């Protein structure tokens, strides 16, 4: 009996040592988990500063005579702070990306970025604000998708899988000539007036 009691005591002591040996590593892992959680929260906060509803890229054929296209949709700001879109890029790669507006039938880049007021939305549409992809002669076929990266004063926002369409529902005509107003024949741009190459 005495030997059995000693054996039981030894087993309990070993279990206690093992438990105490695991505890420090488990506690040490907790701060790392917290840090990861905080980092994820920060990334989520940045990505939630803007919503790009109904985003669409206008399809285009290949050719140096039409090295441009436009991106439309609705930029929605659900936060309680203004957000300014200062630029953008896309998975199309090498091109010139500009935020444009139409005033009195003339296209021009938006200086200083496009501000989306807190709790409001700004529509990107033919004849108004829109995103332009310039100096891109390659084809952008309907049915493809394009990933966008919006650059804002709050950080970058990823907009994956934007649909490419040849016609946009409700906006079959882009102007009186059936093209994007001011862009189809380069009207309002002249020889890319105001679009110096960087």
PDB file of C-alpha atoms in Angstrom:
ATOM      1  CA  UNK A   1       0.000   0.000   0.000  1.00  0.00           C
ATOM      2  CA  UNK A   2       2.831   2.322   0.959  1.00  0.00           C
ATOM      3  CA  UNK A   3       4.482   1.805  -2.458  1.00  0.00           C
ATOM      4  CA  UNK A   4       1.187   2.484  -4.257  1.00  0.00           C
ATOM      5  CA  UNK A   5       0.760   5.731  -2.330  1.00  0.00           C
ATOM      6  CA  UNK A   6       4.250   6.861  -3.273  1.00  0.00           C
ATOM      7  CA  UNK A   7       3.607   6.016  -6.920  1.00  0.00           C
ATOM      8  CA  UNK A   8       0.360   7.982  -6.920  1.00  0.00           C
ATOM      9  CA  UNK A   9       2.107  10.966  -5.327  1.00  0.00           C
ATOM     10  CA  UNK A  10       4.855  10.849  -7.981  1.00  0.00           C
ATOM     11  CA  UNK A  11       2.285  10.792 -10.798  1.00  0.00           C
ATOM     12  CA  UNK A  12       0.461  13.788  -9.355  1.00  0.00           C
ATOM     13  CA  UNK A  13       3.721  15.690  -8.942  1.00  0.00           C
ATOM     14  CA  UNK A  14       4.710  14.988 -12.553  1.00  0.00           C
ATOM     15  CA  UNK A  15       1.318  16.154 -13.803  1.00  0.00           C
ATOM     16  CA  UNK A  16       1.676  19.374 -11.820  1.00  0.00           C
ATOM     17  CA  UNK A  17       5.126  20.027 -13.310  1.00  0.00           C
ATOM     18  CA  UNK A  18       3.823  19.436 -16.844  1.00  0.00           C
ATOM     19  CA  UNK A  19       0.902  21.771 -16.267  1.00  0.00           C
ATOM     20  CA  UNK A  20       3.141  24.510 -14.875  1.00  0.00           C
ATOM     21  CA  UNK A  21       5.545  24.034 -17.798  1.00  0.00           C
ATOM     22  CA  UNK A  22       2.762  24.601 -20.373  1.00  0.00           C
ATOM     23  CA  UNK A  23       1.276  27.635 -18.703  1.00  0.00           C
ATOM     24  CA  UNK A  24       3.980  30.222 -19.573  1.00  0.00           C
ATOM     25  CA  UNK A  25       3.884  29.403 -23.302  1.00  0.00           C
ATOM     26  CA  UNK A  26       0.100  29.569 -23.343  1.00  0.00           C
ATOM     27  CA  UNK A  27       0.099  32.941 -21.589  1.00  0.00           C
ATOM     28  CA  UNK A  28       2.874  34.185 -23.868  1.00  0.00           C
ATOM     29  CA  UNK A  29       0.721  33.394 -26.910  1.00  0.00           C
ATOM     30  CA  UNK A  30      -2.161  35.543 -25.671  1.00  0.00           C
ATOM     31  CA  UNK A  31      -0.538  38.966 -26.366  1.00  0.00           C
ATOM     32  CA  UNK A  32       0.318  37.835 -29.919  1.00  0.00           C
ATOM     33  CA  UNK A  33      -3.282  36.802 -30.461  1.00  0.00           C
ATOM     34  CA  UNK A  34      -4.443  40.178 -29.136  1.00  0.00           C
ATOM     35  CA  UNK A  35      -2.037  42.003 -31.436  1.00  0.00           C
ATOM     36  CA  UNK A  36      -3.338  40.042 -34.427  1.00  0.00           C
ATOM     37  CA  UNK A  37      -6.899  40.881 -33.435  1.00  0.00           C
ATOM     38  CA  UNK A  38      -6.084  44.591 -33.158  1.00  0.00           C
ATOM     39  CA  UNK A  39      -4.343  44.550 -36.551  1.00  0.00           C
ATOM     40  CA  UNK A  40      -7.358  42.896 -38.175  1.00  0.00           C
ATOM     41  CA  UNK A  41      -9.675  45.471 -36.609  1.00  0.00           C
ATOM     42  CA  UNK A  42      -7.552  48.297 -38.020  1.00  0.00           C
ATOM     43  CA  UNK A  43      -7.554  46.781 -41.510  1.00  0.00           C
ATOM     44  CA  UNK A  44     -11.322  46.287 -41.370  1.00  0.00           C
ATOM     45  CA  UNK A  45     -11.845  49.888 -40.273  1.00  0.00           C
ATOM     46  CA  UNK A  46      -9.853  51.155 -43.258  1.00  0.00           C
ATOM     47  CA  UNK A  47     -11.632  48.913 -45.758  1.00  0.00           C
ATOM     48  CA  UNK A  48     -15.021  49.971 -44.403  1.00  0.00           C
ATOM     49  CA  UNK A  49     -14.452  53.697 -44.906  1.00  0.00           C
ATOM     50  CA  UNK A  50     -15.988  53.520 -48.396  1.00  0.00           C
ATOM     51  CA  UNK A  51     -18.335  51.236 -50.293  1.00  0.00           C
ATOM     52  CA  UNK A  52     -18.248  51.126 -54.104  1.00  0.00           C
ATOM     53  CA  UNK A  53     -21.747  50.023 -55.114  1.00  0.00           C
ATOM     54  CA  UNK A  54     -22.609  48.806 -58.636  1.00  0.00           C
ATOM     55  CA  UNK A  55     -19.057  49.400 -59.834  1.00  0.00           C
ATOM     56  CA  UNK A  56     -18.541  48.635 -63.510  1.00  0.00           C
ATOM     57  CA  UNK A  57     -15.775  49.073 -66.087  1.00  0.00           C
ATOM     58  CA  UNK A  58     -16.798  49.977 -69.642  1.00  0.00           C
ATOM     59  CA  UNK A  59     -15.520  47.382 -72.119  1.00  0.00           C
ATOM     60  CA  UNK A  60     -13.328  48.583 -74.980  1.00  0.00           C
ATOM     61  CA  UNK A  61     -11.713  47.194 -78.105  1.00  0.00           C
ATOM     62  CA  UNK A  62      -7.998  47.246 -78.734  1.00  0.00           C
ATOM     63  CA  UNK A  63      -6.643  50.165 -80.715  1.00  0.00           C
ATOM     64  CA  UNK A  64      -4.611  53.336 -80.389  1.00  0.00           C
ATOM     65  CA  UNK A  65      -7.630  55.364 -81.524  1.00  0.00           C
ATOM     66  CA  UNK A  66      -9.462  54.552 -78.266  1.00  0.00           C
ATOM     67  CA  UNK A  67      -6.828  54.147 -75.545  1.00  0.00           C
ATOM     68  CA  UNK A  68      -9.222  54.945 -72.717  1.00  0.00           C
ATOM     69  CA  UNK A  69     -12.233  53.777 -70.779  1.00  0.00           C
ATOM     70  CA  UNK A  70     -14.256  54.795 -67.736  1.00  0.00           C
ATOM     71  CA  UNK A  71     -15.382  53.293 -64.452  1.00  0.00           C
ATOM     72  CA  UNK A  72     -18.791  54.072 -62.983  1.00  0.00           C
ATOM     73  CA  UNK A  73     -20.715  53.247 -59.831  1.00  0.00           C
ATOM     74  CA  UNK A  74     -21.651  54.835 -56.513  1.00  0.00           C
ATOM     75  CA  UNK A  75     -19.136  55.698 -53.806  1.00  0.00           C
ATOM     76  CA  UNK A  76     -20.892  55.483 -50.445  1.00  0.00           C
ATOM     77  CA  UNK A  77     -19.442  56.730 -47.155  1.00  0.00           C
ATOM     78  CA  UNK A  78     -21.100  55.041 -44.143  1.00  0.00           C
ATOM     79  CA  UNK A  79     -18.757  56.672 -41.608  1.00  0.00           C
ATOM     80  CA  UNK A  80     -19.094  59.884 -39.596  1.00  0.00           C
ATOM     81  CA  UNK A  81     -16.049  61.461 -41.277  1.00  0.00           C
ATOM     82  CA  UNK A  82     -15.516  62.795 -44.797  1.00  0.00           C
ATOM     83  CA  UNK A  83     -13.374  60.544 -47.011  1.00  0.00           C
ATOM     84  CA  UNK A  84     -11.405  61.897 -49.983  1.00  0.00           C
ATOM     85  CA  UNK A  85     -10.470  59.634 -52.889  1.00  0.00           C
ATOM     86  CA  UNK A  86      -7.109  60.955 -54.061  1.00  0.00           C
ATOM     87  CA  UNK A  87      -6.391  58.414 -56.795  1.00  0.00           C
ATOM     88  CA  UNK A  88      -6.747  54.814 -57.888  1.00  0.00           C
ATOM     89  CA  UNK A  89      -5.052  51.982 -59.748  1.00  0.00           C
ATOM     90  CA  UNK A  90      -6.146  48.647 -61.167  1.00  0.00           C
ATOM     91  CA  UNK A  91      -5.091  45.151 -62.146  1.00  0.00           C
ATOM     92  CA  UNK A  92      -4.977  46.365 -65.775  1.00  0.00           C
ATOM     93  CA  UNK A  93      -1.467  47.508 -64.941  1.00  0.00           C
ATOM     94  CA  UNK A  94       0.430  50.129 -66.918  1.00  0.00           C
ATOM     95  CA  UNK A  95      -1.948  53.004 -67.651  1.00  0.00           C
ATOM     96  CA  UNK A  96      -2.763  56.511 -66.476  1.00  0.00           C
ATOM     97  CA  UNK A  97      -5.470  56.656 -63.826  1.00  0.00           C
ATOM     98  CA  UNK A  98      -7.360  59.875 -63.158  1.00  0.00           C
ATOM     99  CA  UNK A  99     -10.515  61.055 -61.413  1.00  0.00           C
ATOM    100  CA  UNK A 100     -12.548  63.173 -63.844  1.00  0.00           C
ATOM    101  CA  UNK A 101     -15.562  65.437 -63.822  1.00  0.00           C
ATOM    102  CA  UNK A 102     -17.734  66.914 -66.554  1.00  0.00           C
ATOM    103  CA  UNK A 103     -18.620  70.599 -66.430  1.00  0.00           C
ATOM    104  CA  UNK A 104     -20.320  72.415 -69.314  1.00  0.00           C
ATOM    105  CA  UNK A 105     -19.621  69.414 -71.546  1.00  0.00           C
ATOM    106  CA  UNK A 106     -15.869  69.560 -70.891  1.00  0.00           C
ATOM    107  CA  UNK A 107     -13.857  66.818 -69.189  1.00  0.00           C
ATOM    108  CA  UNK A 108     -11.134  67.669 -66.706  1.00  0.00           C
ATOM    109  CA  UNK A 109      -9.240  65.966 -63.878  1.00  0.00           C
ATOM    110  CA  UNK A 110     -10.492  66.552 -60.351  1.00  0.00           C
ATOM    111  CA  UNK A 111      -7.864  68.532 -58.490  1.00  0.00           C
ATOM    112  CA  UNK A 112      -7.280  67.603 -54.859  1.00  0.00           C
ATOM    113  CA  UNK A 113      -9.351  64.417 -55.014  1.00  0.00           C
ATOM    114  CA  UNK A 114     -13.034  63.563 -54.778  1.00  0.00           C
ATOM    115  CA  UNK A 115     -14.539  64.012 -51.306  1.00  0.00           C
ATOM    116  CA  UNK A 116     -17.406  61.772 -50.192  1.00  0.00           C
ATOM    117  CA  UNK A 117     -19.160  63.558 -47.284  1.00  0.00           C
ATOM    118  CA  UNK A 118     -19.843  61.618 -44.097  1.00  0.00           C
ATOM    119  CA  UNK A 119     -22.997  59.529 -44.372  1.00  0.00           C
ATOM    120  CA  UNK A 120     -23.514  60.450 -48.030  1.00  0.00           C
ATOM    121  CA  UNK A 121     -22.825  59.042 -51.495  1.00  0.00           C
ATOM    122  CA  UNK A 122     -21.421  60.366 -54.773  1.00  0.00           C
ATOM    123  CA  UNK A 123     -22.483  58.827 -58.067  1.00  0.00           C
ATOM    124  CA  UNK A 124     -19.886  58.173 -60.742  1.00  0.00           C
ATOM    125  CA  UNK A 125     -21.735  58.389 -64.056  1.00  0.00           C
ATOM    126  CA  UNK A 126     -21.431  59.668 -67.637  1.00  0.00           C
ATOM    127  CA  UNK A 127     -21.750  63.443 -67.634  1.00  0.00           C
ATOM    128  CA  UNK A 128     -20.556  63.742 -64.035  1.00  0.00           C
ATOM    129  CA  UNK A 129     -17.777  62.388 -61.874  1.00  0.00           C
ATOM    130  CA  UNK A 130     -16.115  59.204 -63.113  1.00  0.00           C
ATOM    131  CA  UNK A 131     -12.833  57.307 -62.980  1.00  0.00           C
ATOM    132  CA  UNK A 132     -10.758  57.313 -66.180  1.00  0.00           C
ATOM    133  CA  UNK A 133      -8.215  54.791 -67.435  1.00  0.00           C
ATOM    134  CA  UNK A 134      -6.041  56.525 -70.050  1.00  0.00           C
ATOM    135  CA  UNK A 135      -3.155  55.505 -72.300  1.00  0.00           C
ATOM    136  CA  UNK A 136      -4.359  51.899 -72.366  1.00  0.00           C
ATOM    137  CA  UNK A 137      -4.718  50.703 -75.992  1.00  0.00           C
ATOM    138  CA  UNK A 138      -5.237  47.009 -75.151  1.00  0.00           C
ATOM    139  CA  UNK A 139      -8.663  45.380 -75.234  1.00  0.00           C
ATOM    140  CA  UNK A 140     -10.796  45.199 -72.088  1.00  0.00           C
ATOM    141  CA  UNK A 141     -13.377  42.564 -73.066  1.00  0.00           C
ATOM    142  CA  UNK A 142     -16.897  42.358 -71.674  1.00  0.00           C
ATOM    143  CA  UNK A 143     -17.221  39.526 -69.202  1.00  0.00           C
ATOM    144  CA  UNK A 144     -13.822  40.103 -67.633  1.00  0.00           C
ATOM    145  CA  UNK A 145     -13.305  41.522 -64.160  1.00  0.00           C
ATOM    146  CA  UNK A 146     -10.880  44.163 -62.943  1.00  0.00           C
ATOM    147  CA  UNK A 147      -9.524  44.643 -59.428  1.00  0.00           C
ATOM    148  CA  UNK A 148      -9.408  48.247 -58.233  1.00  0.00           C
ATOM    149  CA  UNK A 149      -7.412  49.921 -55.483  1.00  0.00           C
ATOM    150  CA  UNK A 150      -8.858  53.218 -54.284  1.00  0.00           C
ATOM    151  CA  UNK A 151      -6.367  55.586 -52.670  1.00  0.00           C
ATOM    152  CA  UNK A 152      -7.962  57.726 -49.944  1.00  0.00           C
ATOM    153  CA  UNK A 153      -6.885  60.003 -47.118  1.00  0.00           C
ATOM    154  CA  UNK A 154      -7.813  57.132 -44.765  1.00  0.00           C
ATOM    155  CA  UNK A 155      -5.750  54.467 -46.564  1.00  0.00           C
ATOM    156  CA  UNK A 156      -6.074  52.127 -49.527  1.00  0.00           C
ATOM    157  CA  UNK A 157      -9.336  50.287 -50.220  1.00  0.00           C
ATOM    158  CA  UNK A 158      -9.414  47.115 -52.291  1.00  0.00           C
ATOM    159  CA  UNK A 159     -12.357  46.630 -54.668  1.00  0.00           C
ATOM    160  CA  UNK A 160     -11.945  43.166 -56.225  1.00  0.00           C
ATOM    161  CA  UNK A 161     -13.807  41.694 -59.179  1.00  0.00           C
ATOM    162  CA  UNK A 162     -15.373  44.767 -60.802  1.00  0.00           C
ATOM    163  CA  UNK A 163     -17.399  43.602 -63.816  1.00  0.00           C
ATOM    164  CA  UNK A 164     -16.508  44.709 -67.346  1.00  0.00           C
ATOM    165  CA  UNK A 165     -19.585  45.420 -69.488  1.00  0.00           C
ATOM    166  CA  UNK A 166     -20.136  46.685 -73.010  1.00  0.00           C
ATOM    167  CA  UNK A 167     -23.319  48.487 -71.969  1.00  0.00           C
ATOM    168  CA  UNK A 168     -24.294  49.738 -68.556  1.00  0.00           C
ATOM    169  CA  UNK A 169     -27.965  49.198 -67.596  1.00  0.00           C
ATOM    170  CA  UNK A 170     -29.780  52.509 -67.729  1.00  0.00           C
ATOM    171  CA  UNK A 171     -26.838  54.245 -69.440  1.00  0.00           C
ATOM    172  CA  UNK A 172     -26.841  52.708 -72.922  1.00  0.00           C
ATOM    173  CA  UNK A 173     -25.893  56.080 -74.433  1.00  0.00           C
ATOM    174  CA  UNK A 174     -22.797  57.819 -73.140  1.00  0.00           C
ATOM    175  CA  UNK A 175     -23.636  61.051 -74.916  1.00  0.00           C
ATOM    176  CA  UNK A 176     -25.310  62.443 -78.006  1.00  0.00           C
ATOM    177  CA  UNK A 177     -22.824  60.596 -80.237  1.00  0.00           C
ATOM    178  CA  UNK A 178     -23.475  57.285 -78.457  1.00  0.00           C
ATOM    179  CA  UNK A 179     -20.085  57.339 -76.773  1.00  0.00           C
ATOM    180  CA  UNK A 180     -18.877  58.522 -73.405  1.00  0.00           C
ATOM    181  CA  UNK A 181     -19.656  62.230 -73.386  1.00  0.00           C
ATOM    182  CA  UNK A 182     -16.520  64.108 -74.257  1.00  0.00           C
ATOM    183  CA  UNK A 183     -14.401  60.947 -74.447  1.00  0.00           C
ATOM    184  CA  UNK A 184     -15.664  59.033 -77.491  1.00  0.00           C
ATOM    185  CA  UNK A 185     -14.114  61.469 -79.955  1.00  0.00           C
ATOM    186  CA  UNK A 186     -11.725  63.048 -77.418  1.00  0.00           C
ATOM    187  CA  UNK A 187     -14.061  66.040 -77.328  1.00  0.00           C
ATOM    188  CA  UNK A 188     -13.273  68.268 -74.374  1.00  0.00           C
ATOM    189  CA  UNK A 189      -9.767  66.801 -74.072  1.00  0.00           C
ATOM    190  CA  UNK A 190      -8.294  68.064 -77.308  1.00  0.00           C
ATOM    191  CA  UNK A 191      -4.856  66.465 -77.523  1.00  0.00           C
ATOM    192  CA  UNK A 192      -5.252  65.262 -73.942  1.00  0.00           C
ATOM    193  CA  UNK A 193      -5.193  68.858 -72.759  1.00  0.00           C
ATOM    194  CA  UNK A 194      -4.401  68.910 -69.093  1.00  0.00           C
ATOM    195  CA  UNK A 195      -3.117  65.298 -69.214  1.00  0.00           C
ATOM    196  CA  UNK A 196       0.621  65.680 -69.356  1.00  0.00           C
ATOM    197  CA  UNK A 197       2.485  62.386 -69.200  1.00  0.00           C
ATOM    198  CA  UNK A 198       4.267  61.854 -65.928  1.00  0.00           C
TER     199      UNK A 198
END
